[in-house]
Amino acid sequence: MTQDGTFPIQGNPVETAWLKGDVFAADCPTRLLLDRIGDKWSVLVLLLLGEEPYRFNELKRRIAGVSQKMLSQTLRTLERDGLVTRHVVATKPVSVSYAITPLGGELIDALRALMTWSEARIGAVLSAQRAFDAREGAAG
């Protein structure tokens, strides 16, 4: 007996592992995760939290252009996905900080590589866009 009136149940105490997804399948839940980590606000929040924990207003100041509503929604979704934790300190006013979880930390190297590539190759992308627009303008 484990607790008053309860009995242990035989079974597998280990969490059932999810089978590997197929991102090319329309009903694959992995696509939801790709949507999340493909969102610019999510990427920026995760990159900052990969450095250190931040309070909400510190994140808002660091991420130029994000609205309070969008930052709040992004943090809530990342928390729901297990990528971010929210820590509330009962002070006056209440202090809330956010930190990356071990699961979210696993993404950091990939996100940093994406950020580094983006910063290094933006010139080439802008050049390609101008060339494309020029061709389209000449054809139209």
PDB file of C-alpha atoms in Angstrom:
ATOM      1  CA  MET A   1       0.000   0.000   0.000  1.00  0.00           C
ATOM      2  CA  THR A   2       1.388   3.429  -0.928  1.00  0.00           C
ATOM      3  CA  GLN A   3      -1.099   5.860   0.597  1.00  0.00           C
ATOM      4  CA  ASP A   4      -4.129   5.373   2.822  1.00  0.00           C
ATOM      5  CA  GLY A   5      -6.618   3.327   0.836  1.00  0.00           C
ATOM      6  CA  THR A   6      -4.494   3.022  -2.302  1.00  0.00           C
ATOM      7  CA  PHE A   7      -2.512   0.131  -3.725  1.00  0.00           C
ATOM      8  CA  PRO A   8       0.359   0.153  -6.215  1.00  0.00           C
ATOM      9  CA  ILE A   9      -0.592  -0.817  -9.750  1.00  0.00           C
ATOM     10  CA  GLN A  10       1.678  -3.088 -11.739  1.00  0.00           C
ATOM     11  CA  GLY A  11       2.847  -1.597 -14.994  1.00  0.00           C
ATOM     12  CA  ASN A  12       5.586   0.254 -16.726  1.00  0.00           C
ATOM     13  CA  PRO A  13       6.580   3.320 -14.679  1.00  0.00           C
ATOM     14  CA  VAL A  14       8.667   4.710 -17.548  1.00  0.00           C
ATOM     15  CA  GLU A  15       7.049   7.338 -19.747  1.00  0.00           C
ATOM     16  CA  THR A  16       6.075   5.984 -23.131  1.00  0.00           C
ATOM     17  CA  ALA A  17       8.512   7.239 -25.743  1.00  0.00           C
ATOM     18  CA  TRP A  18       7.128   9.048 -28.769  1.00  0.00           C
ATOM     19  CA  LEU A  19       8.033   7.432 -32.036  1.00  0.00           C
ATOM     20  CA  LYS A  20      10.155   9.506 -34.385  1.00  0.00           C
ATOM     21  CA  GLY A  21       8.026  11.917 -36.356  1.00  0.00           C
ATOM     22  CA  ASP A  22       7.809  12.433 -40.106  1.00  0.00           C
ATOM     23  CA  VAL A  23       7.778  16.184 -40.719  1.00  0.00           C
ATOM     24  CA  PHE A  24       6.638  15.644 -44.297  1.00  0.00           C
ATOM     25  CA  ALA A  25       3.385  14.008 -43.156  1.00  0.00           C
ATOM     26  CA  ALA A  26       0.491  16.463 -42.889  1.00  0.00           C
ATOM     27  CA  ASP A  27      -0.660  15.164 -39.503  1.00  0.00           C
ATOM     28  CA  CYS A  28       2.796  14.954 -37.883  1.00  0.00           C
ATOM     29  CA  PRO A  29       2.895  16.858 -34.550  1.00  0.00           C
ATOM     30  CA  THR A  30       6.555  17.637 -35.222  1.00  0.00           C
ATOM     31  CA  ARG A  31       5.319  20.368 -37.558  1.00  0.00           C
ATOM     32  CA  LEU A  32       3.924  22.230 -34.553  1.00  0.00           C
ATOM     33  CA  LEU A  33       7.387  22.274 -33.015  1.00  0.00           C
ATOM     34  CA  LEU A  34       8.937  23.430 -36.285  1.00  0.00           C
ATOM     35  CA  ASP A  35       6.408  26.263 -36.398  1.00  0.00           C
ATOM     36  CA  ARG A  36       7.449  27.263 -32.894  1.00  0.00           C
ATOM     37  CA  ILE A  37      11.182  27.220 -33.436  1.00  0.00           C
ATOM     38  CA  GLY A  38      10.738  28.813 -36.853  1.00  0.00           C
ATOM     39  CA  ASP A  39       8.988  31.816 -35.320  1.00  0.00           C
ATOM     40  CA  LYS A  40      11.309  34.833 -35.084  1.00  0.00           C
ATOM     41  CA  TRP A  41      10.133  35.847 -31.617  1.00  0.00           C
ATOM     42  CA  SER A  42      10.631  32.335 -30.259  1.00  0.00           C
ATOM     43  CA  VAL A  43      14.120  32.150 -31.728  1.00  0.00           C
ATOM     44  CA  LEU A  44      15.112  35.524 -30.273  1.00  0.00           C
ATOM     45  CA  VAL A  45      13.704  34.694 -26.826  1.00  0.00           C
ATOM     46  CA  LEU A  46      15.430  31.318 -26.757  1.00  0.00           C
ATOM     47  CA  LEU A  47      18.751  32.806 -27.864  1.00  0.00           C
ATOM     48  CA  LEU A  48      18.646  35.388 -25.077  1.00  0.00           C
ATOM     49  CA  LEU A  49      17.556  32.897 -22.434  1.00  0.00           C
ATOM     50  CA  GLY A  50      20.358  30.622 -23.607  1.00  0.00           C
ATOM     51  CA  GLU A  51      22.744  33.271 -22.245  1.00  0.00           C
ATOM     52  CA  GLU A  52      21.085  33.788 -18.851  1.00  0.00           C
ATOM     53  CA  PRO A  53      17.672  34.139 -17.181  1.00  0.00           C
ATOM     54  CA  TYR A  54      15.832  37.383 -17.907  1.00  0.00           C
ATOM     55  CA  ARG A  55      12.921  39.255 -16.434  1.00  0.00           C
ATOM     56  CA  PHE A  56      10.011  40.075 -18.745  1.00  0.00           C
ATOM     57  CA  ASN A  57      10.839  43.775 -19.162  1.00  0.00           C
ATOM     58  CA  GLU A  58      14.514  42.980 -19.756  1.00  0.00           C
ATOM     59  CA  LEU A  59      13.506  40.677 -22.596  1.00  0.00           C
ATOM     60  CA  LYS A  60      11.187  43.342 -23.993  1.00  0.00           C
ATOM     61  CA  ARG A  61      14.001  45.914 -23.976  1.00  0.00           C
ATOM     62  CA  ARG A  62      16.485  43.523 -25.597  1.00  0.00           C
ATOM     63  CA  ILE A  63      14.164  42.374 -28.405  1.00  0.00           C
ATOM     64  CA  ALA A  64      13.492  45.490 -30.441  1.00  0.00           C
ATOM     65  CA  GLY A  65      10.054  45.582 -32.050  1.00  0.00           C
ATOM     66  CA  VAL A  66       8.318  42.918 -29.961  1.00  0.00           C
ATOM     67  CA  SER A  67       5.064  44.033 -28.381  1.00  0.00           C
ATOM     68  CA  GLN A  68       4.214  43.218 -24.798  1.00  0.00           C
ATOM     69  CA  LYS A  69       1.342  41.025 -25.986  1.00  0.00           C
ATOM     70  CA  MET A  70       3.498  39.090 -28.472  1.00  0.00           C
ATOM     71  CA  LEU A  71       6.296  38.576 -25.947  1.00  0.00           C
ATOM     72  CA  SER A  72       3.799  37.364 -23.369  1.00  0.00           C
ATOM     73  CA  GLN A  73       2.220  34.927 -25.850  1.00  0.00           C
ATOM     74  CA  THR A  74       5.631  33.691 -27.006  1.00  0.00           C
ATOM     75  CA  LEU A  75       6.869  33.078 -23.463  1.00  0.00           C
ATOM     76  CA  ARG A  76       3.648  31.293 -22.527  1.00  0.00           C
ATOM     77  CA  THR A  77       3.856  29.020 -25.558  1.00  0.00           C
ATOM     78  CA  LEU A  78       7.543  28.259 -24.985  1.00  0.00           C
ATOM     79  CA  GLU A  79       6.732  27.457 -21.359  1.00  0.00           C
ATOM     80  CA  ARG A  80       3.901  25.145 -22.454  1.00  0.00           C
ATOM     81  CA  ASP A  81       6.311  23.370 -24.822  1.00  0.00           C
ATOM     82  CA  GLY A  82       8.781  22.810 -21.988  1.00  0.00           C
ATOM     83  CA  LEU A  83      11.470  25.031 -23.505  1.00  0.00           C
ATOM     84  CA  VAL A  84      11.251  27.857 -20.946  1.00  0.00           C
ATOM     85  CA  THR A  85      10.475  28.034 -17.232  1.00  0.00           C
ATOM     86  CA  ARG A  86       8.746  30.892 -15.451  1.00  0.00           C
ATOM     87  CA  HIS A  87       9.848  31.762 -11.930  1.00  0.00           C
ATOM     88  CA  VAL A  88       7.700  34.065  -9.780  1.00  0.00           C
ATOM     89  CA  VAL A  89       9.177  35.790  -6.728  1.00  0.00           C
ATOM     90  CA  ALA A  90       6.622  37.137  -4.271  1.00  0.00           C
ATOM     91  CA  THR A  91       7.957  40.676  -3.974  1.00  0.00           C
ATOM     92  CA  LYS A  92       6.127  43.982  -4.295  1.00  0.00           C
ATOM     93  CA  PRO A  93       5.663  44.278  -7.194  1.00  0.00           C
ATOM     94  CA  VAL A  94       5.842  40.616  -8.140  1.00  0.00           C
ATOM     95  CA  SER A  95       9.059  39.717  -9.956  1.00  0.00           C
ATOM     96  CA  VAL A  96       8.871  37.197 -12.788  1.00  0.00           C
ATOM     97  CA  SER A  97      11.915  35.787 -14.532  1.00  0.00           C
ATOM     98  CA  TYR A  98      12.298  33.311 -17.341  1.00  0.00           C
ATOM     99  CA  ALA A  99      15.011  30.743 -17.951  1.00  0.00           C
ATOM    100  CA  ILE A 100      15.708  28.122 -20.550  1.00  0.00           C
ATOM    101  CA  THR A 101      15.036  24.491 -19.619  1.00  0.00           C
ATOM    102  CA  PRO A 102      17.405  21.624 -20.389  1.00  0.00           C
ATOM    103  CA  LEU A 103      15.126  20.724 -23.316  1.00  0.00           C
ATOM    104  CA  GLY A 104      15.299  24.295 -24.621  1.00  0.00           C
ATOM    105  CA  GLY A 105      19.041  24.289 -24.060  1.00  0.00           C
ATOM    106  CA  GLU A 106      19.356  21.428 -26.519  1.00  0.00           C
ATOM    107  CA  LEU A 107      18.140  23.823 -29.236  1.00  0.00           C
ATOM    108  CA  ILE A 108      20.628  26.579 -28.498  1.00  0.00           C
ATOM    109  CA  ASP A 109      23.556  25.319 -30.609  1.00  0.00           C
ATOM    110  CA  ALA A 110      21.299  24.910 -33.642  1.00  0.00           C
ATOM    111  CA  LEU A 111      19.732  28.352 -33.117  1.00  0.00           C
ATOM    112  CA  ARG A 112      23.132  30.016 -32.657  1.00  0.00           C
ATOM    113  CA  ALA A 113      24.357  28.398 -35.878  1.00  0.00           C
ATOM    114  CA  LEU A 114      21.249  29.694 -37.657  1.00  0.00           C
ATOM    115  CA  MET A 115      21.785  33.181 -36.218  1.00  0.00           C
ATOM    116  CA  THR A 116      25.471  33.204 -37.201  1.00  0.00           C
ATOM    117  CA  TRP A 117      24.690  32.020 -40.716  1.00  0.00           C
ATOM    118  CA  SER A 118      21.900  34.606 -41.065  1.00  0.00           C
ATOM    119  CA  GLU A 119      24.112  37.466 -39.915  1.00  0.00           C
ATOM    120  CA  ALA A 120      26.974  36.368 -42.193  1.00  0.00           C
ATOM    121  CA  ARG A 121      24.871  35.696 -45.309  1.00  0.00           C
ATOM    122  CA  ILE A 122      22.262  38.468 -45.193  1.00  0.00           C
ATOM    123  CA  GLY A 123      24.226  40.423 -47.811  1.00  0.00           C
ATOM    124  CA  ALA A 124      24.038  37.539 -50.278  1.00  0.00           C
ATOM    125  CA  VAL A 125      20.321  37.072 -49.615  1.00  0.00           C
ATOM    126  CA  LEU A 126      19.582  40.784 -50.116  1.00  0.00           C
ATOM    127  CA  SER A 127      21.607  40.724 -53.336  1.00  0.00           C
ATOM    128  CA  ALA A 128      19.639  37.716 -54.591  1.00  0.00           C
ATOM    129  CA  GLN A 129      16.375  39.482 -53.722  1.00  0.00           C
ATOM    130  CA  ARG A 130      17.390  42.605 -55.659  1.00  0.00           C
ATOM    131  CA  ALA A 131      18.394  40.484 -58.682  1.00  0.00           C
ATOM    132  CA  PHE A 132      15.107  38.584 -58.544  1.00  0.00           C
ATOM    133  CA  ASP A 133      13.083  41.787 -58.243  1.00  0.00           C
ATOM    134  CA  ALA A 134      14.966  43.284 -61.187  1.00  0.00           C
ATOM    135  CA  ARG A 135      14.252  40.219 -63.344  1.00  0.00           C
ATOM    136  CA  GLU A 136      10.589  40.194 -62.330  1.00  0.00           C
ATOM    137  CA  GLY A 137      10.304  43.934 -63.001  1.00  0.00           C
ATOM    138  CA  ALA A 138      11.844  43.534 -66.452  1.00  0.00           C
ATOM    139  CA  ALA A 139       9.587  40.569 -67.261  1.00  0.00           C
ATOM    140  CA  GLY A 140       6.408  42.262 -65.989  1.00  0.00           C
TER     141      GLY A 140
END
